[in-house]
Amino acid sequence: MRLLPFMAAHSDIPSTELQMGGDHLINAGQELRTAATCVGPENLAYPRLLREAGENLMEVGQYWTESWEAVTYAAEDTSSIFQSLSRLQQSPELAGLYSGSSSELKAISGIVGCTSVGPPSAVANLERLSKYLEETAQFVEKEKACQDSRGFGKSLRKASKEIMTLAKQY
């Protein structure tokens, strides 16, 4: 992962004080990285892909109000990772939830415009992405789908809330 200048510059500020624009996506990405540690060893595909999805979502957040073109590329990359996560699942329901998340990110990557057009145009996609992550959290907790299902679900819920908070800003 590239060093994100925004994060390096603000690493001493508590995340609760960083509540503008893409900061919510950065926080959500950090939660996905945390969720990856709950799934299993990083040398396995599932946790590695989940960590990469978090890192890419952090990149989306970094550029959210600076460069919509960079947002679209990072969102497309994140979408591809969620699609890969979908293909790894044995449960059709969980595969569908990851595929849904992928679709919402893919739709965001297809929004043409600038930072004054892109974010408000992405609200419905952000709301649905938040819902998919919340439903994924519920599923993994109910099914005890990994070594730390409770921690995994908690991190996904936090990511979902961050994304929904961003959507409500527009």
JSON list of C-alpha atoms in Angstrom, two decimals:
[
{"chain": "A", "resi": 1, "resn": "MET", "atom": "CA", "xyz": [0.00, 0.00, 0.00]},
{"chain": "A", "resi": 2, "resn": "ARG", "atom": "CA", "xyz": [1.19, 3.49, -0.76]},
{"chain": "A", "resi": 3, "resn": "LEU", "atom": "CA", "xyz": [1.71, 5.80, 2.20]},
{"chain": "A", "resi": 4, "resn": "LEU", "atom": "CA", "xyz": [-1.36, 7.98, 2.34]},
{"chain": "A", "resi": 5, "resn": "PRO", "atom": "CA", "xyz": [-0.18, 11.58, 2.95]},
{"chain": "A", "resi": 6, "resn": "PHE", "atom": "CA", "xyz": [-3.48, 12.51, 4.59]},
{"chain": "A", "resi": 7, "resn": "MET", "atom": "CA", "xyz": [-3.16, 9.76, 7.16]},
{"chain": "A", "resi": 8, "resn": "ALA", "atom": "CA", "xyz": [0.48, 10.50, 7.89]},
{"chain": "A", "resi": 9, "resn": "ALA", "atom": "CA", "xyz": [-0.30, 14.18, 8.42]},
{"chain": "A", "resi": 10, "resn": "HIS", "atom": "CA", "xyz": [-3.18, 13.44, 10.77]},
{"chain": "A", "resi": 11, "resn": "SER", "atom": "CA", "xyz": [-2.02, 10.31, 12.56]},
{"chain": "A", "resi": 12, "resn": "ASP", "atom": "CA", "xyz": [-1.93, 12.16, 15.90]},
{"chain": "A", "resi": 13, "resn": "ILE", "atom": "CA", "xyz": [-5.56, 13.31, 15.67]},
{"chain": "A", "resi": 14, "resn": "PRO", "atom": "CA", "xyz": [-8.22, 10.93, 17.04]},
{"chain": "A", "resi": 15, "resn": "SER", "atom": "CA", "xyz": [-10.44, 9.57, 14.27]},
{"chain": "A", "resi": 16, "resn": "THR", "atom": "CA", "xyz": [-13.56, 11.01, 15.94]},
{"chain": "A", "resi": 17, "resn": "GLU", "atom": "CA", "xyz": [-12.28, 14.50, 15.12]},
{"chain": "A", "resi": 18, "resn": "LEU", "atom": "CA", "xyz": [-11.82, 13.66, 11.42]},
{"chain": "A", "resi": 19, "resn": "GLN", "atom": "CA", "xyz": [-15.40, 13.64, 10.29]},
{"chain": "A", "resi": 20, "resn": "MET", "atom": "CA", "xyz": [-15.45, 15.41, 6.96]},
{"chain": "A", "resi": 21, "resn": "GLY", "atom": "CA", "xyz": [-15.90, 13.94, 3.50]},
{"chain": "A", "resi": 22, "resn": "GLY", "atom": "CA", "xyz": [-13.66, 11.03, 2.72]},
{"chain": "A", "resi": 23, "resn": "ASP", "atom": "CA", "xyz": [-12.48, 10.63, 6.30]},
{"chain": "A", "resi": 24, "resn": "HIS", "atom": "CA", "xyz": [-15.45, 8.32, 6.84]},
{"chain": "A", "resi": 25, "resn": "LEU", "atom": "CA", "xyz": [-14.23, 6.10, 4.02]},
{"chain": "A", "resi": 26, "resn": "ILE", "atom": "CA", "xyz": [-10.74, 6.10, 5.48]},
{"chain": "A", "resi": 27, "resn": "ASN", "atom": "CA", "xyz": [-12.22, 4.99, 8.80]},
{"chain": "A", "resi": 28, "resn": "ALA", "atom": "CA", "xyz": [-14.31, 2.34, 7.04]},
{"chain": "A", "resi": 29, "resn": "GLY", "atom": "CA", "xyz": [-11.22, 1.06, 5.26]},
{"chain": "A", "resi": 30, "resn": "GLN", "atom": "CA", "xyz": [-9.38, 0.82, 8.56]},
{"chain": "A", "resi": 31, "resn": "GLU", "atom": "CA", "xyz": [-12.28, -1.25, 9.91]},
{"chain": "A", "resi": 32, "resn": "LEU", "atom": "CA", "xyz": [-12.05, -3.63, 6.95]},
{"chain": "A", "resi": 33, "resn": "ARG", "atom": "CA", "xyz": [-8.35, -4.05, 7.68]},
{"chain": "A", "resi": 34, "resn": "THR", "atom": "CA", "xyz": [-9.25, -4.83, 11.29]},
{"chain": "A", "resi": 35, "resn": "ALA", "atom": "CA", "xyz": [-11.90, -7.28, 10.10]},
{"chain": "A", "resi": 36, "resn": "ALA", "atom": "CA", "xyz": [-9.23, -9.06, 8.05]},
{"chain": "A", "resi": 37, "resn": "THR", "atom": "CA", "xyz": [-7.32, -9.89, 11.22]},
{"chain": "A", "resi": 38, "resn": "CYS", "atom": "CA", "xyz": [-10.44, -11.65, 12.58]},
{"chain": "A", "resi": 39, "resn": "VAL", "atom": "CA", "xyz": [-10.82, -13.92, 9.55]},
{"chain": "A", "resi": 40, "resn": "GLY", "atom": "CA", "xyz": [-7.55, -15.82, 9.73]},
{"chain": "A", "resi": 41, "resn": "PRO", "atom": "CA", "xyz": [-3.85, -15.72, 8.91]},
{"chain": "A", "resi": 42, "resn": "GLU", "atom": "CA", "xyz": [-2.87, -13.04, 6.42]},
{"chain": "A", "resi": 43, "resn": "ASN", "atom": "CA", "xyz": [-1.22, -15.58, 4.12]},
{"chain": "A", "resi": 44, "resn": "LEU", "atom": "CA", "xyz": [-4.70, -16.93, 3.24]},
{"chain": "A", "resi": 45, "resn": "ALA", "atom": "CA", "xyz": [-6.66, -15.38, 0.39]},
{"chain": "A", "resi": 46, "resn": "TYR", "atom": "CA", "xyz": [-9.73, -14.27, 2.36]},
{"chain": "A", "resi": 47, "resn": "PRO", "atom": "CA", "xyz": [-7.97, -12.08, 4.96]},
{"chain": "A", "resi": 48, "resn": "ARG", "atom": "CA", "xyz": [-5.48, -10.80, 2.40]},
{"chain": "A", "resi": 49, "resn": "LEU", "atom": "CA", "xyz": [-8.25, -9.70, 0.04]},
{"chain": "A", "resi": 50, "resn": "LEU", "atom": "CA", "xyz": [-10.24, -8.13, 2.87]},
{"chain": "A", "resi": 51, "resn": "ARG", "atom": "CA", "xyz": [-7.15, -6.16, 3.96]},
{"chain": "A", "resi": 52, "resn": "GLU", "atom": "CA", "xyz": [-6.57, -5.02, 0.36]},
{"chain": "A", "resi": 53, "resn": "ALA", "atom": "CA", "xyz": [-10.22, -3.94, 0.10]},
{"chain": "A", "resi": 54, "resn": "GLY", "atom": "CA", "xyz": [-9.73, -1.86, 3.23]},
{"chain": "A", "resi": 55, "resn": "GLU", "atom": "CA", "xyz": [-6.56, -0.26, 1.89]},
{"chain": "A", "resi": 56, "resn": "ASN", "atom": "CA", "xyz": [-8.26, 0.58, -1.40]},
{"chain": "A", "resi": 57, "resn": "LEU", "atom": "CA", "xyz": [-11.30, 2.01, 0.39]},
{"chain": "A", "resi": 58, "resn": "MET", "atom": "CA", "xyz": [-8.92, 4.20, 2.38]},
{"chain": "A", "resi": 59, "resn": "GLU", "atom": "CA", "xyz": [-7.53, 5.43, -0.94]},
{"chain": "A", "resi": 60, "resn": "VAL", "atom": "CA", "xyz": [-11.06, 6.23, -2.14]},
{"chain": "A", "resi": 61, "resn": "GLY", "atom": "CA", "xyz": [-11.49, 8.27, 1.03]},
{"chain": "A", "resi": 62, "resn": "GLN", "atom": "CA", "xyz": [-8.19, 10.04, 0.61]},
{"chain": "A", "resi": 63, "resn": "TYR", "atom": "CA", "xyz": [-9.22, 11.41, -2.79]},
{"chain": "A", "resi": 64, "resn": "TRP", "atom": "CA", "xyz": [-12.96, 11.82, -2.10]},
{"chain": "A", "resi": 65, "resn": "THR", "atom": "CA", "xyz": [-12.83, 15.63, -2.14]},
{"chain": "A", "resi": 66, "resn": "GLU", "atom": "CA", "xyz": [-9.60, 16.07, -4.10]},
{"chain": "A", "resi": 67, "resn": "SER", "atom": "CA", "xyz": [-9.67, 14.03, -7.32]},
{"chain": "A", "resi": 68, "resn": "TRP", "atom": "CA", "xyz": [-12.78, 12.26, -8.54]},
{"chain": "A", "resi": 69, "resn": "GLU", "atom": "CA", "xyz": [-10.77, 10.50, -11.24]},
{"chain": "A", "resi": 70, "resn": "ALA", "atom": "CA", "xyz": [-8.57, 8.92, -8.54]},
{"chain": "A", "resi": 71, "resn": "VAL", "atom": "CA", "xyz": [-11.74, 7.95, -6.63]},
{"chain": "A", "resi": 72, "resn": "THR", "atom": "CA", "xyz": [-13.12, 6.13, -9.67]},
{"chain": "A", "resi": 73, "resn": "TYR", "atom": "CA", "xyz": [-9.94, 4.11, -10.17]},
{"chain": "A", "resi": 74, "resn": "ALA", "atom": "CA", "xyz": [-9.67, 3.17, -6.50]},
{"chain": "A", "resi": 75, "resn": "ALA", "atom": "CA", "xyz": [-13.40, 2.32, -6.31]},
{"chain": "A", "resi": 76, "resn": "GLU", "atom": "CA", "xyz": [-13.05, 0.07, -9.36]},
{"chain": "A", "resi": 77, "resn": "ASP", "atom": "CA", "xyz": [-10.08, -1.72, -7.77]},
{"chain": "A", "resi": 78, "resn": "THR", "atom": "CA", "xyz": [-12.05, -2.14, -4.54]},
{"chain": "A", "resi": 79, "resn": "SER", "atom": "CA", "xyz": [-15.01, -3.47, -6.51]},
{"chain": "A", "resi": 80, "resn": "SER", "atom": "CA", "xyz": [-12.77, -6.11, -8.12]},
{"chain": "A", "resi": 81, "resn": "ILE", "atom": "CA", "xyz": [-11.52, -7.21, -4.72]},
{"chain": "A", "resi": 82, "resn": "PHE", "atom": "CA", "xyz": [-15.06, -7.58, -3.37]},
{"chain": "A", "resi": 83, "resn": "GLN", "atom": "CA", "xyz": [-15.93, -9.64, -6.45]},
{"chain": "A", "resi": 84, "resn": "SER", "atom": "CA", "xyz": [-12.95, -11.89, -5.68]},
{"chain": "A", "resi": 85, "resn": "LEU", "atom": "CA", "xyz": [-14.17, -12.20, -2.08]},
{"chain": "A", "resi": 86, "resn": "SER", "atom": "CA", "xyz": [-17.55, -13.22, -3.47]},
{"chain": "A", "resi": 87, "resn": "ARG", "atom": "CA", "xyz": [-16.02, -16.04, -5.52]},
{"chain": "A", "resi": 88, "resn": "LEU", "atom": "CA", "xyz": [-14.22, -17.43, -2.45]},
{"chain": "A", "resi": 89, "resn": "GLN", "atom": "CA", "xyz": [-17.43, -18.00, -0.50]},
{"chain": "A", "resi": 90, "resn": "GLN", "atom": "CA", "xyz": [-19.10, -21.37, -0.07]},
{"chain": "A", "resi": 91, "resn": "SER", "atom": "CA", "xyz": [-22.31, -19.74, 1.14]},
{"chain": "A", "resi": 92, "resn": "PRO", "atom": "CA", "xyz": [-24.42, -18.31, -1.71]},
{"chain": "A", "resi": 93, "resn": "GLU", "atom": "CA", "xyz": [-25.83, -15.71, 0.70]},
{"chain": "A", "resi": 94, "resn": "LEU", "atom": "CA", "xyz": [-22.41, -14.42, 1.72]},
{"chain": "A", "resi": 95, "resn": "ALA", "atom": "CA", "xyz": [-21.23, -14.52, -1.90]},
{"chain": "A", "resi": 96, "resn": "GLY", "atom": "CA", "xyz": [-24.25, -12.40, -2.83]},
{"chain": "A", "resi": 97, "resn": "LEU", "atom": "CA", "xyz": [-23.51, -9.84, -0.13]},
{"chain": "A", "resi": 98, "resn": "TYR", "atom": "CA", "xyz": [-19.92, -9.42, -1.31]},
{"chain": "A", "resi": 99, "resn": "SER", "atom": "CA", "xyz": [-21.10, -9.28, -4.91]},
{"chain": "A", "resi": 100, "resn": "GLY", "atom": "CA", "xyz": [-23.61, -6.58, -3.96]},
{"chain": "A", "resi": 101, "resn": "SER", "atom": "CA", "xyz": [-20.85, -4.54, -2.31]},
{"chain": "A", "resi": 102, "resn": "SER", "atom": "CA", "xyz": [-18.80, -4.98, -5.46]},
{"chain": "A", "resi": 103, "resn": "SER", "atom": "CA", "xyz": [-21.67, -3.71, -7.62]},
{"chain": "A", "resi": 104, "resn": "GLU", "atom": "CA", "xyz": [-22.11, -0.55, -5.56]},
{"chain": "A", "resi": 105, "resn": "LEU", "atom": "CA", "xyz": [-18.40, 0.24, -5.74]},
{"chain": "A", "resi": 106, "resn": "LYS", "atom": "CA", "xyz": [-18.42, -0.47, -9.47]},
{"chain": "A", "resi": 107, "resn": "ALA", "atom": "CA", "xyz": [-21.31, 1.98, -9.87]},
{"chain": "A", "resi": 108, "resn": "ILE", "atom": "CA", "xyz": [-19.37, 4.65, -7.97]},
{"chain": "A", "resi": 109, "resn": "SER", "atom": "CA", "xyz": [-16.40, 4.05, -10.28]},
{"chain": "A", "resi": 110, "resn": "GLY", "atom": "CA", "xyz": [-18.65, 4.78, -13.24]},
{"chain": "A", "resi": 111, "resn": "ILE", "atom": "CA", "xyz": [-19.81, 8.21, -12.04]},
{"chain": "A", "resi": 112, "resn": "VAL", "atom": "CA", "xyz": [-18.40, 10.84, -14.37]},
{"chain": "A", "resi": 113, "resn": "GLY", "atom": "CA", "xyz": [-17.66, 14.28, -13.04]},
{"chain": "A", "resi": 114, "resn": "CYS", "atom": "CA", "xyz": [-15.61, 16.09, -10.48]},
{"chain": "A", "resi": 115, "resn": "THR", "atom": "CA", "xyz": [-15.58, 16.26, -6.70]},
{"chain": "A", "resi": 116, "resn": "SER", "atom": "CA", "xyz": [-18.59, 18.57, -6.69]},
{"chain": "A", "resi": 117, "resn": "VAL", "atom": "CA", "xyz": [-20.63, 16.10, -8.78]},
{"chain": "A", "resi": 118, "resn": "GLY", "atom": "CA", "xyz": [-19.28, 12.68, -7.78]},
{"chain": "A", "resi": 119, "resn": "PRO", "atom": "CA", "xyz": [-19.92, 12.54, -4.03]},
{"chain": "A", "resi": 120, "resn": "PRO", "atom": "CA", "xyz": [-23.58, 13.63, -4.14]},
{"chain": "A", "resi": 121, "resn": "SER", "atom": "CA", "xyz": [-24.16, 11.33, -7.11]},
{"chain": "A", "resi": 122, "resn": "ALA", "atom": "CA", "xyz": [-22.80, 8.39, -5.10]},
{"chain": "A", "resi": 123, "resn": "VAL", "atom": "CA", "xyz": [-25.17, 8.73, -2.12]},
{"chain": "A", "resi": 124, "resn": "ALA", "atom": "CA", "xyz": [-27.54, 5.92, -3.11]},
{"chain": "A", "resi": 125, "resn": "ASN", "atom": "CA", "xyz": [-24.57, 3.62, -3.80]},
{"chain": "A", "resi": 126, "resn": "LEU", "atom": "CA", "xyz": [-23.00, 4.48, -0.43]},
{"chain": "A", "resi": 127, "resn": "GLU", "atom": "CA", "xyz": [-26.30, 3.75, 1.33]},
{"chain": "A", "resi": 128, "resn": "ARG", "atom": "CA", "xyz": [-26.59, 0.36, -0.36]},
{"chain": "A", "resi": 129, "resn": "LEU", "atom": "CA", "xyz": [-22.91, -0.44, 0.29]},
{"chain": "A", "resi": 130, "resn": "SER", "atom": "CA", "xyz": [-23.48, 0.35, 3.95]},
{"chain": "A", "resi": 131, "resn": "LYS", "atom": "CA", "xyz": [-26.48, -1.98, 3.99]},
{"chain": "A", "resi": 132, "resn": "TYR", "atom": "CA", "xyz": [-24.53, -4.81, 2.35]},
{"chain": "A", "resi": 133, "resn": "LEU", "atom": "CA", "xyz": [-21.77, -4.50, 4.94]},
{"chain": "A", "resi": 134, "resn": "GLU", "atom": "CA", "xyz": [-24.31, -4.49, 7.78]},
{"chain": "A", "resi": 135, "resn": "GLU", "atom": "CA", "xyz": [-25.99, -7.60, 6.37]},
{"chain": "A", "resi": 136, "resn": "THR", "atom": "CA", "xyz": [-22.59, -9.25, 5.97]},
{"chain": "A", "resi": 137, "resn": "ALA", "atom": "CA", "xyz": [-21.87, -8.50, 9.63]},
{"chain": "A", "resi": 138, "resn": "GLN", "atom": "CA", "xyz": [-25.16, -10.09, 10.67]},
{"chain": "A", "resi": 139, "resn": "PHE", "atom": "CA", "xyz": [-24.49, -13.15, 8.53]},
{"chain": "A", "resi": 140, "resn": "VAL", "atom": "CA", "xyz": [-20.96, -13.84, 9.78]},
{"chain": "A", "resi": 141, "resn": "GLU", "atom": "CA", "xyz": [-22.03, -13.42, 13.40]},
{"chain": "A", "resi": 142, "resn": "LYS", "atom": "CA", "xyz": [-25.05, -15.68, 12.99]},
{"chain": "A", "resi": 143, "resn": "GLU", "atom": "CA", "xyz": [-23.18, -18.37, 11.08]},
{"chain": "A", "resi": 144, "resn": "LYS", "atom": "CA", "xyz": [-19.97, -18.07, 13.10]},
{"chain": "A", "resi": 145, "resn": "ALA", "atom": "CA", "xyz": [-18.25, -17.95, 9.74]},
{"chain": "A", "resi": 146, "resn": "CYS", "atom": "CA", "xyz": [-14.66, -17.44, 10.91]},
{"chain": "A", "resi": 147, "resn": "GLN", "atom": "CA", "xyz": [-12.26, -17.73, 13.84]},
{"chain": "A", "resi": 148, "resn": "ASP", "atom": "CA", "xyz": [-13.48, -14.43, 15.39]},
{"chain": "A", "resi": 149, "resn": "SER", "atom": "CA", "xyz": [-16.95, -13.90, 13.97]},
{"chain": "A", "resi": 150, "resn": "ARG", "atom": "CA", "xyz": [-17.89, -11.43, 16.68]},
{"chain": "A", "resi": 151, "resn": "GLY", "atom": "CA", "xyz": [-14.86, -9.21, 16.01]},
{"chain": "A", "resi": 152, "resn": "PHE", "atom": "CA", "xyz": [-15.36, -9.54, 12.26]},
{"chain": "A", "resi": 153, "resn": "GLY", "atom": "CA", "xyz": [-19.01, -8.52, 12.54]},
{"chain": "A", "resi": 154, "resn": "LYS", "atom": "CA", "xyz": [-18.19, -5.61, 14.84]},
{"chain": "A", "resi": 155, "resn": "SER", "atom": "CA", "xyz": [-15.61, -4.24, 12.39]},
{"chain": "A", "resi": 156, "resn": "LEU", "atom": "CA", "xyz": [-18.00, -4.61, 9.45]},
{"chain": "A", "resi": 157, "resn": "ARG", "atom": "CA", "xyz": [-20.71, -2.78, 11.41]},
{"chain": "A", "resi": 158, "resn": "LYS", "atom": "CA", "xyz": [-18.34, 0.08, 12.17]},
{"chain": "A", "resi": 159, "resn": "ALA", "atom": "CA", "xyz": [-17.39, 0.29, 8.48]},
{"chain": "A", "resi": 160, "resn": "SER", "atom": "CA", "xyz": [-21.07, 0.27, 7.55]},
{"chain": "A", "resi": 161, "resn": "LYS", "atom": "CA", "xyz": [-21.85, 3.12, 9.96]},
{"chain": "A", "resi": 162, "resn": "GLU", "atom": "CA", "xyz": [-18.97, 5.22, 8.67]},
{"chain": "A", "resi": 163, "resn": "ILE", "atom": "CA", "xyz": [-20.18, 4.83, 5.09]},
{"chain": "A", "resi": 164, "resn": "MET", "atom": "CA", "xyz": [-23.78, 5.64, 6.02]},
{"chain": "A", "resi": 165, "resn": "THR", "atom": "CA", "xyz": [-22.63, 8.72, 7.92]},
{"chain": "A", "resi": 166, "resn": "LEU", "atom": "CA", "xyz": [-20.83, 9.91, 4.80]},
{"chain": "A", "resi": 167, "resn": "ALA", "atom": "CA", "xyz": [-23.91, 9.29, 2.66]},
{"chain": "A", "resi": 168, "resn": "LYS", "atom": "CA", "xyz": [-26.03, 11.40, 5.03]},
{"chain": "A", "resi": 169, "resn": "GLN", "atom": "CA", "xyz": [-23.67, 14.36, 4.66]},
{"chain": "A", "resi": 170, "resn": "TYR", "atom": "CA", "xyz": [-25.05, 14.97, 1.18]}
]
